[in-house]
CSV table of C-alpha atoms and ligand atoms in Angstrom, one decimal:
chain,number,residue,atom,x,y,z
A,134,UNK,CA,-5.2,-46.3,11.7
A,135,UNK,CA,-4.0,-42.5,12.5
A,136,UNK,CA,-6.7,-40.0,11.6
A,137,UNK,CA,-4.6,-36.7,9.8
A,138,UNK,CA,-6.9,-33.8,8.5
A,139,UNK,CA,-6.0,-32.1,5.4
A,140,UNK,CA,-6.2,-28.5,5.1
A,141,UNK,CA,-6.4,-27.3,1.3
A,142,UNK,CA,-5.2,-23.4,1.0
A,143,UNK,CA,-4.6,-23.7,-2.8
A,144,UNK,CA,-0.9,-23.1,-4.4
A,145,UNK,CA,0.4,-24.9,-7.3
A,146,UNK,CA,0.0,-27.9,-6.0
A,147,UNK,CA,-3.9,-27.4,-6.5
A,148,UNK,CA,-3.0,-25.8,-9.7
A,149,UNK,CA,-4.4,-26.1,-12.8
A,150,UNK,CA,-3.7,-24.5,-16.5
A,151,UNK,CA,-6.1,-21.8,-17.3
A,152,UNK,CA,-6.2,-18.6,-20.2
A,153,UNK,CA,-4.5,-16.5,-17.6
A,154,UNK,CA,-2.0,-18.9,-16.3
A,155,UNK,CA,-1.7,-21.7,-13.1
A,156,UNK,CA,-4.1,-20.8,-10.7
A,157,UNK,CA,-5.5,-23.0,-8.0
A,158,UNK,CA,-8.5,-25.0,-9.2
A,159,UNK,CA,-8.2,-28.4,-7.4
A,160,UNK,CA,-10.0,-29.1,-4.5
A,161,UNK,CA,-8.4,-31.6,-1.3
A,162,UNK,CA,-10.4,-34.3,-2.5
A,163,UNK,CA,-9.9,-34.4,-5.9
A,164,UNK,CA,-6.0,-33.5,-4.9
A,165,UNK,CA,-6.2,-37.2,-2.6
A,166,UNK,CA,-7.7,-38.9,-5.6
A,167,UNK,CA,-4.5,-38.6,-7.1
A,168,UNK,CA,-2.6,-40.5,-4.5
A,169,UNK,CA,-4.5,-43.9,-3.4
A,170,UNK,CA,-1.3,-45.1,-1.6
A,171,UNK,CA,-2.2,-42.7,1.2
A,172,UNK,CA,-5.0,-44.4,2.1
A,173,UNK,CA,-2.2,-47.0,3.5
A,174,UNK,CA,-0.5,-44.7,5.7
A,175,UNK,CA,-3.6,-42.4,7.6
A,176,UNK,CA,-7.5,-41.8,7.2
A,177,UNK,CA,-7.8,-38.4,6.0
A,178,UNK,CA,-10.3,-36.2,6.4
A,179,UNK,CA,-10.5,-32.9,4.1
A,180,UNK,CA,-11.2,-29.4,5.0
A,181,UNK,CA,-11.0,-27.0,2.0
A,182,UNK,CA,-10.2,-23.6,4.3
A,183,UNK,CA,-8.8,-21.5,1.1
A,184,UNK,CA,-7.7,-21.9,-2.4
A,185,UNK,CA,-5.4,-19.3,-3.0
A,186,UNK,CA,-2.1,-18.5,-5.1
A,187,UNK,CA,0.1,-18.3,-1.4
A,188,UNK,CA,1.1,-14.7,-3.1
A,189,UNK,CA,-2.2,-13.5,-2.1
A,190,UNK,CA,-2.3,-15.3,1.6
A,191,UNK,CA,-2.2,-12.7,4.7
A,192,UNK,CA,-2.0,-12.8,7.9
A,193,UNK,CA,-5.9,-12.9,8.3
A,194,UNK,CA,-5.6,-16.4,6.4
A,195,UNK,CA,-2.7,-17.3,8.8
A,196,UNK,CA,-5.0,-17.1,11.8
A,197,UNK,CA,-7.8,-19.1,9.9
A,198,UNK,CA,-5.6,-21.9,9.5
A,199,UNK,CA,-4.4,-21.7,12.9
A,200,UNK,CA,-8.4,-21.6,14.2
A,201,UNK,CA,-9.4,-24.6,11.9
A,202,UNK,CA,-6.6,-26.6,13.5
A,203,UNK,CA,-7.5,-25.5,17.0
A,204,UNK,CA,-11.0,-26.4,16.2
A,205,UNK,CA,-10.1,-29.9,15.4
A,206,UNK,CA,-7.2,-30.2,17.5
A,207,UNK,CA,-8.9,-33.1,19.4
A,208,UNK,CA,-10.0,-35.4,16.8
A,209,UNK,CA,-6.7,-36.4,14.2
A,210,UNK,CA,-3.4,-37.0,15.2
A,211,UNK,CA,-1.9,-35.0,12.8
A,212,UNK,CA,-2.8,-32.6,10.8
A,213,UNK,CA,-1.5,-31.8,6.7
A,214,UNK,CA,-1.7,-27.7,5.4
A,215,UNK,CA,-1.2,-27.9,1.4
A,216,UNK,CA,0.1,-24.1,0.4
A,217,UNK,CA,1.7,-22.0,-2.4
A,218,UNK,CA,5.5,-22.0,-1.9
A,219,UNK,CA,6.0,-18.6,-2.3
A,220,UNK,CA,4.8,-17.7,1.3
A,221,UNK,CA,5.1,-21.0,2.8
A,222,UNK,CA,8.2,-20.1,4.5
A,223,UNK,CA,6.1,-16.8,6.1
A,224,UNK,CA,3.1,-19.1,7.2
A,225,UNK,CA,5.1,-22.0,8.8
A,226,UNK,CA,6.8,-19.4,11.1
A,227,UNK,CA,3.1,-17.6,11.9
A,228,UNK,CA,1.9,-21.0,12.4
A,229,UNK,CA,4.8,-21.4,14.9
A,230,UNK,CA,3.7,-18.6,16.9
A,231,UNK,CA,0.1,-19.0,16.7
A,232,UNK,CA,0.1,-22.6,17.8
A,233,UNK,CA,3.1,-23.0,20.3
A,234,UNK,CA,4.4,-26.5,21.7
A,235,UNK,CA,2.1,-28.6,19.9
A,236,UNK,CA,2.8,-32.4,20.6
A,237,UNK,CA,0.7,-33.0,16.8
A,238,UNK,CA,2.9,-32.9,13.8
A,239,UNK,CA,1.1,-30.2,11.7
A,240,UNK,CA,2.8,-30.3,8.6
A,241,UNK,CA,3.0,-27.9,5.5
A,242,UNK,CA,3.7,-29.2,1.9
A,243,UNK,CA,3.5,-27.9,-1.4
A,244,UNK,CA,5.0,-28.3,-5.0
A,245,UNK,CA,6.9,-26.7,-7.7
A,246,UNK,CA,4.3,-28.0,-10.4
A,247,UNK,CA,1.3,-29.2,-10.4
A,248,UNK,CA,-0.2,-32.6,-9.4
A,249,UNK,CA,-1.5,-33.0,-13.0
A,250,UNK,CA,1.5,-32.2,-14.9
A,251,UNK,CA,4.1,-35.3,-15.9
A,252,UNK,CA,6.5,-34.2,-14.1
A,253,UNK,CA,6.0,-32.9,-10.9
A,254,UNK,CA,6.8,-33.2,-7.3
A,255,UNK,CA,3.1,-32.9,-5.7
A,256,UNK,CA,2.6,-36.4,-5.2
A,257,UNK,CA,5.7,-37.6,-3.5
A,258,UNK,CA,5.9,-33.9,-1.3
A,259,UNK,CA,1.9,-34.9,-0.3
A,260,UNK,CA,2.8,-38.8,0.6
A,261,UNK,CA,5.6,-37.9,2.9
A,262,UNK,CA,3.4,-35.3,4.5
A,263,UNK,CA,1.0,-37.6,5.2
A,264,UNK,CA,3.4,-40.1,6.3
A,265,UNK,CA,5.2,-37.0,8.7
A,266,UNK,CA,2.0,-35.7,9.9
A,267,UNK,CA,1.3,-39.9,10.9
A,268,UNK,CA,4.5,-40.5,13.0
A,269,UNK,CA,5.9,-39.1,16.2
A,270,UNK,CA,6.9,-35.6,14.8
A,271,UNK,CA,5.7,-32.8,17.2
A,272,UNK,CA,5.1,-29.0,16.6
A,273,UNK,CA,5.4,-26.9,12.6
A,274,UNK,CA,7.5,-28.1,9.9
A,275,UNK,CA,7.4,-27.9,6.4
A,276,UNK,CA,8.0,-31.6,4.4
A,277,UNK,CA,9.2,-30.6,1.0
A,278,UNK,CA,11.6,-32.7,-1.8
A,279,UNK,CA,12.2,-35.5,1.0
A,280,UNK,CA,13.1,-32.7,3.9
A,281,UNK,CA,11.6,-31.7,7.0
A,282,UNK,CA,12.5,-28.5,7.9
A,283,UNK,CA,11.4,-26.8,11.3
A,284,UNK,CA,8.4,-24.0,10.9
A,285,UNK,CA,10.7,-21.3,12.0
A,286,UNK,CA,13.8,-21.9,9.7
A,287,UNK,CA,12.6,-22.4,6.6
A,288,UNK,CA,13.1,-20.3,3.5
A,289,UNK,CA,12.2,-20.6,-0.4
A,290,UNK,CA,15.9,-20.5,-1.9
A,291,UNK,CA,14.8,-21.9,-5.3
A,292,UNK,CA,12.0,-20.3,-7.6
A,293,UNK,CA,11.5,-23.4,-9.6
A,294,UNK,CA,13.6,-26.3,-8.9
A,295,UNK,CA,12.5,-29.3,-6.9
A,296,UNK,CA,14.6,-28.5,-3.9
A,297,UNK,CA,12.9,-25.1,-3.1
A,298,UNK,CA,13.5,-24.8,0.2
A,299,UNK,CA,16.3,-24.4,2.5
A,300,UNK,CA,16.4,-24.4,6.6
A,301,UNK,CA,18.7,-21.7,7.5
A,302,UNK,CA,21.3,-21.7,10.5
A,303,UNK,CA,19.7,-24.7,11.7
A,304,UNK,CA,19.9,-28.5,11.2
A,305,UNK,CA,17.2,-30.4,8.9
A,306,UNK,CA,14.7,-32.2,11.5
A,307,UNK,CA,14.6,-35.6,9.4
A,308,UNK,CA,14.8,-36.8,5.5
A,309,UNK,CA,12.6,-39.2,4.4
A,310,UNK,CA,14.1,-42.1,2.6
A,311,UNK,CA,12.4,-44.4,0.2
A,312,UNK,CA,8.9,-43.7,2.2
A,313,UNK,CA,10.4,-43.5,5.5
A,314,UNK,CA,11.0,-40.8,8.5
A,315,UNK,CA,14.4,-40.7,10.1
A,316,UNK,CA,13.9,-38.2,12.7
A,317,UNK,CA,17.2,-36.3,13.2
A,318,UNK,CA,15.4,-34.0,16.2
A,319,UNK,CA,12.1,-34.1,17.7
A,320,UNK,CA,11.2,-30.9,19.0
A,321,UNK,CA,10.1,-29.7,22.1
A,322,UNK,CA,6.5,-29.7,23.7
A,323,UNK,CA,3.5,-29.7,26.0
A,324,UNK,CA,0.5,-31.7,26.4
A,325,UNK,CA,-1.4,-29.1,24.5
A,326,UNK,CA,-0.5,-26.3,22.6
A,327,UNK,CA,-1.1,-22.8,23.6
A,328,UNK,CA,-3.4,-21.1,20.8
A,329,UNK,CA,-3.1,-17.4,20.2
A,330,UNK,CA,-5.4,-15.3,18.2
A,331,UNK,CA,-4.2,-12.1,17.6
A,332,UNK,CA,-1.2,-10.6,15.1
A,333,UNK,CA,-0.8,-6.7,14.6
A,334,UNK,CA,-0.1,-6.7,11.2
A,335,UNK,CA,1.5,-3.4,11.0
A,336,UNK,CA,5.0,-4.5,10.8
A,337,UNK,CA,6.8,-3.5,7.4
A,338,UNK,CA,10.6,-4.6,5.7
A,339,UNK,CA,12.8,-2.8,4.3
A,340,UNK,CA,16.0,-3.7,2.5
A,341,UNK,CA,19.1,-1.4,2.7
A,342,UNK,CA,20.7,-0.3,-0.6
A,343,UNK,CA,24.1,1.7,-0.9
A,344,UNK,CA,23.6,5.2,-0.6
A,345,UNK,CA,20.2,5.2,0.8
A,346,UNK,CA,18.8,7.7,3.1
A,347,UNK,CA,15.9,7.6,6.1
A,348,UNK,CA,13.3,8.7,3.7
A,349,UNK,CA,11.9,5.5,3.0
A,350,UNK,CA,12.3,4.5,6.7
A,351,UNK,CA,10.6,7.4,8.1
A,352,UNK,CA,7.7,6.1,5.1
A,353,UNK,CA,7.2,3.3,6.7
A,354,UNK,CA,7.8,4.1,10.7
A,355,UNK,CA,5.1,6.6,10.2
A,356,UNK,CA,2.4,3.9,9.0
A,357,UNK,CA,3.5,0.8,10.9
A,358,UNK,CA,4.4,0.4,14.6
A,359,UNK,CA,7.8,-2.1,13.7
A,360,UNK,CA,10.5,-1.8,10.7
A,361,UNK,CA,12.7,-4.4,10.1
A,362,UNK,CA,15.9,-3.0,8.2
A,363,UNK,CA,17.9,-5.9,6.4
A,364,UNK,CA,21.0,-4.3,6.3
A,365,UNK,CA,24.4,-5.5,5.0
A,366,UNK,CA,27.1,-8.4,6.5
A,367,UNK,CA,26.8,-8.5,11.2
A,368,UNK,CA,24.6,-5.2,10.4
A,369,UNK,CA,24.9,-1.7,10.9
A,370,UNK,CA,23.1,1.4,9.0
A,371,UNK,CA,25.4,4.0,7.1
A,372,UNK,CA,26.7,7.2,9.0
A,373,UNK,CA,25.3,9.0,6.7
A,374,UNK,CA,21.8,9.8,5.1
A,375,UNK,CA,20.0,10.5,8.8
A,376,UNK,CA,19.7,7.0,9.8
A,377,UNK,CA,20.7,7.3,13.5
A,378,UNK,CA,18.5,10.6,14.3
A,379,UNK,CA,15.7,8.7,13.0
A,380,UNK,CA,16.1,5.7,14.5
A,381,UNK,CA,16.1,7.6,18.0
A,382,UNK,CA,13.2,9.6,16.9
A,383,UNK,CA,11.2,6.7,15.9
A,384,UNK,CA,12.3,4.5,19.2
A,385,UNK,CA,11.3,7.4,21.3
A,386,UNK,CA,7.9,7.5,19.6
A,387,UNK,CA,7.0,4.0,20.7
A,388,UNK,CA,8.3,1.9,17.4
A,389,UNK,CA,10.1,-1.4,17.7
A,390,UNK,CA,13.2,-0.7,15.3
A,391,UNK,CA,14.9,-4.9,14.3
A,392,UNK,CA,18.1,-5.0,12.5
A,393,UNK,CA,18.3,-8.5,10.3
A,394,UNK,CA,21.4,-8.8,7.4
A,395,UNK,CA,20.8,-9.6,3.6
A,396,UNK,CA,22.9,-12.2,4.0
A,397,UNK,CA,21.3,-16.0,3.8
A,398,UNK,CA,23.3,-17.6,6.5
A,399,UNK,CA,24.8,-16.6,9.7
A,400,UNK,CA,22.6,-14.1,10.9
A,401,UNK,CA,23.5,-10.6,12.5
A,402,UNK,CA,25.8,-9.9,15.0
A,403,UNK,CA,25.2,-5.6,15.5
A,404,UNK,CA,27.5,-4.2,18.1
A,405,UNK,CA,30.6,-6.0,16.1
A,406,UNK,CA,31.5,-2.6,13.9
A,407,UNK,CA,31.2,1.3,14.3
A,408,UNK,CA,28.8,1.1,11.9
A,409,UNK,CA,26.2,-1.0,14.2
A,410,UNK,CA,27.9,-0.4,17.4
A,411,UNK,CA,26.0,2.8,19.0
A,412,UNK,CA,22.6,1.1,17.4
A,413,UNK,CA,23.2,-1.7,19.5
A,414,UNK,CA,24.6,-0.1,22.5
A,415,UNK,CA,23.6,3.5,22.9
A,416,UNK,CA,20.2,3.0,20.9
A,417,UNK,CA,19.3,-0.3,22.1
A,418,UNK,CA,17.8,-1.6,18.7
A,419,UNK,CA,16.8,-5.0,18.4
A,420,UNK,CA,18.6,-7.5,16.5
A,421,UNK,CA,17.4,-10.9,14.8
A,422,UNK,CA,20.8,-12.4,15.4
A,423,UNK,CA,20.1,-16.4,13.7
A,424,UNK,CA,16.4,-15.5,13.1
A,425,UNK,CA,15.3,-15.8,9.3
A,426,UNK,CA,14.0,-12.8,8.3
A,427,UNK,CA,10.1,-14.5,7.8
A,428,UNK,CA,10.1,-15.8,11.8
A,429,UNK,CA,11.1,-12.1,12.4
A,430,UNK,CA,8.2,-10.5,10.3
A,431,UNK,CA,5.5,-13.3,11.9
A,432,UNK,CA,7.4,-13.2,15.3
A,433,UNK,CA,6.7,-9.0,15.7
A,434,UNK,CA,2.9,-9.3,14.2
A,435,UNK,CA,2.5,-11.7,17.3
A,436,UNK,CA,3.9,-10.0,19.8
A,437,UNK,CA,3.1,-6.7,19.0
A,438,UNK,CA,-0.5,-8.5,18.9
A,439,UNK,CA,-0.1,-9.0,22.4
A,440,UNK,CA,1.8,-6.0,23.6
A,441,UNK,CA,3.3,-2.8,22.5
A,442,UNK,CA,5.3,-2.8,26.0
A,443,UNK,CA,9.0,-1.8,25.3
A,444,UNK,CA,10.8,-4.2,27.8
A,445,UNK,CA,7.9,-7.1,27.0
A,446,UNK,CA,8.6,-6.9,23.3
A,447,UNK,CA,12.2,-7.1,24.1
A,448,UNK,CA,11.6,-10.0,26.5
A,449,UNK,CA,9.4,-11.6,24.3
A,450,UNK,CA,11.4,-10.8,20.8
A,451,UNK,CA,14.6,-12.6,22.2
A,452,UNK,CA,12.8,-15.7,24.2
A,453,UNK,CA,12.9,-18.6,21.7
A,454,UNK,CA,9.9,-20.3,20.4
A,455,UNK,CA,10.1,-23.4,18.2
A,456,UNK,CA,13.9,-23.1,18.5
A,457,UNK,CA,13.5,-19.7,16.2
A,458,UNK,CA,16.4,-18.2,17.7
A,459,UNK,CA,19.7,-19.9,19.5
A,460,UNK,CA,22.3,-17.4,19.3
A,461,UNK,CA,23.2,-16.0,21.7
A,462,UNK,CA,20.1,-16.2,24.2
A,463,UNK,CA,20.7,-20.1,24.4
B,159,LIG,N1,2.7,-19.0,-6.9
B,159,LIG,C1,2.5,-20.3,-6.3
B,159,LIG,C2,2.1,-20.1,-4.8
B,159,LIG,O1,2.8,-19.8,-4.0
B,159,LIG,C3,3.8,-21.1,-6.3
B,159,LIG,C4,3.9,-22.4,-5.6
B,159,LIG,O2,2.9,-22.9,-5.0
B,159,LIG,O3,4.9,-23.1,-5.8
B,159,LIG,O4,0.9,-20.3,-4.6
């Protein structure tokens, strides 16, 4: 029988009801013991890394999960991550990074409401985990209300109903129907994955309102070495309100300026209107193009861990990994 290793980080999943409201109490095992059936689709061993609400994970917590699996790479076939939903989305796509071309399925699942509660979607999001995390389903994907999405797509779209997450400007990998995997799309690999080990967290977000001004940009350019702007429709940044002198200024001092759009689906496409054009052309910002914003955020913190070279971070920013950008670099 497959050997899959389950990796408890907490969420509501592990939930339980306390005076100050759900909070993660359950450990792995006693999170198995409510699901004998697995024990027909894998052995499972248990590591309990973390048991946090996913509202309080990091990026420090991104690399431990990435470390345990390394560690125990050679012994499962597969490996399960329980997590919060709330930062799942954020996780999967550092997971992507941190453990590239893996020929494993490592698998993140989670729930809207607790494994104790009547109703709840734990126990079926946990089977078809397992039974993901068993087959021939290589690289990061997140198995969630009878979906597999790929690590680098995904994003939480629904705050409390069953379906919660959504994969965005790309195609599901598989459903799973009454207990079974159809694979739409296996994803690339290697023999082994490469392991990194290094994020430079210092990457903020900022989302564009009408009528804003650089202040809040020059906030956070001064204290981070990349800003993301999630501007409006293709993207662009308003003539007004100093944006262009400080995105120079803030280029020229070494930071790594990305344009992304507040819209869900579609991506960005810069140079289309005046409004983006001299960004994109004279400027030379970067642009996420198809990325979702959370592969952009988790893309940066691993590059940036690995270089702060202008042309390398380009290079590297617009060179897809786990199929995290198509458009128009494929
Ligand atoms: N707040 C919870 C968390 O992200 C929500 C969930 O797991 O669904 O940990």
């Amino acid at each position: 029988m497959k050997k899959v290793l389950l990796i408890g980080t907490g969420g509501t999943i592990a939930s339980d009801v306390t005076a100050n409201g759900l909070a993660p109490e359950l450990t792995t095992e006693q999170l198995l013991a409510q699901i004998p059936a697995i024990s027909d689709i894998c052995d499972v061993d248990c590591v309990q890394l973390l048991n946090l609400d996913s509202t309080n994970m990091e990026p420090r917590h991104w690399l431990m999960i990435a470390r345990c699996i390394r560690e125990h790479y050679g012994a499962y076939h597969g490996f399960v991550v329980t997590h919060g939903t709330d930062t799942m989305a954020y996780t999967a796509a550092a997971l992507s990074y941190l453990v590239q071309g893996s020929p494993k399925p490592i698998i993140l699942t989670g729930a809207q409401k607790p494994i104790g509660f009547d109703s709840t979607d734990s126990k079926i999001n946990l089977l078809d985990a397992f039974r993901c995390a068993a087959e021939d389903l290589p690289g990061v994907s997140i198995v969630f209300n009878n979906q597999v999405i790929l690590g680098t797509r995904a994003r939480k779209t629904r705050s409390k109903s069953f379906q919660a997450f959504s994969s965005i400007n790309y195609p599901h990998l598989g459903v799973l129907r009454d207990g079974v995997l159809l694979r739409y799309i296996r994803q690339d690999c290697g023999a082994y994955p490469l392991f990194y080990e290094k994020l430079d967290t210092k990457v903020a977000l900022m989302k564009l309102v009408p009528g804003a001004d650089r202040a809040q940009a020059d906030f956070l350019l001064e204290r981070n070495d990349a800003l993301i702007i999630e501007s409006f429709g293709v993207g662009g940044l308003p003539e007004s309100g100093g944006f262009y002198d400080c995105v120079r200024q803030w280029m020229d001092a070494g930071r790594v300026i990305v344009l992304t759009t507040q819209v869900a689906n579609e991506g960005s496409d810069v140079g289309v209107y005046h409004v983006g054009h001299a960004l994109k052309n004279q400027l030379n910002v970067l642009e996420a193009y198809d990325m979702t914003t959370e592969a952009v955020v988790a893309k940066l913190m691993w590059i940036l861990g690995q270089t702060h070279d202008r042309s390398e971070v380009e290079r590297l920013f617009y060179t897809p990994i786990a199929k995290d950008i198509l458009w128009p670099v494929e």
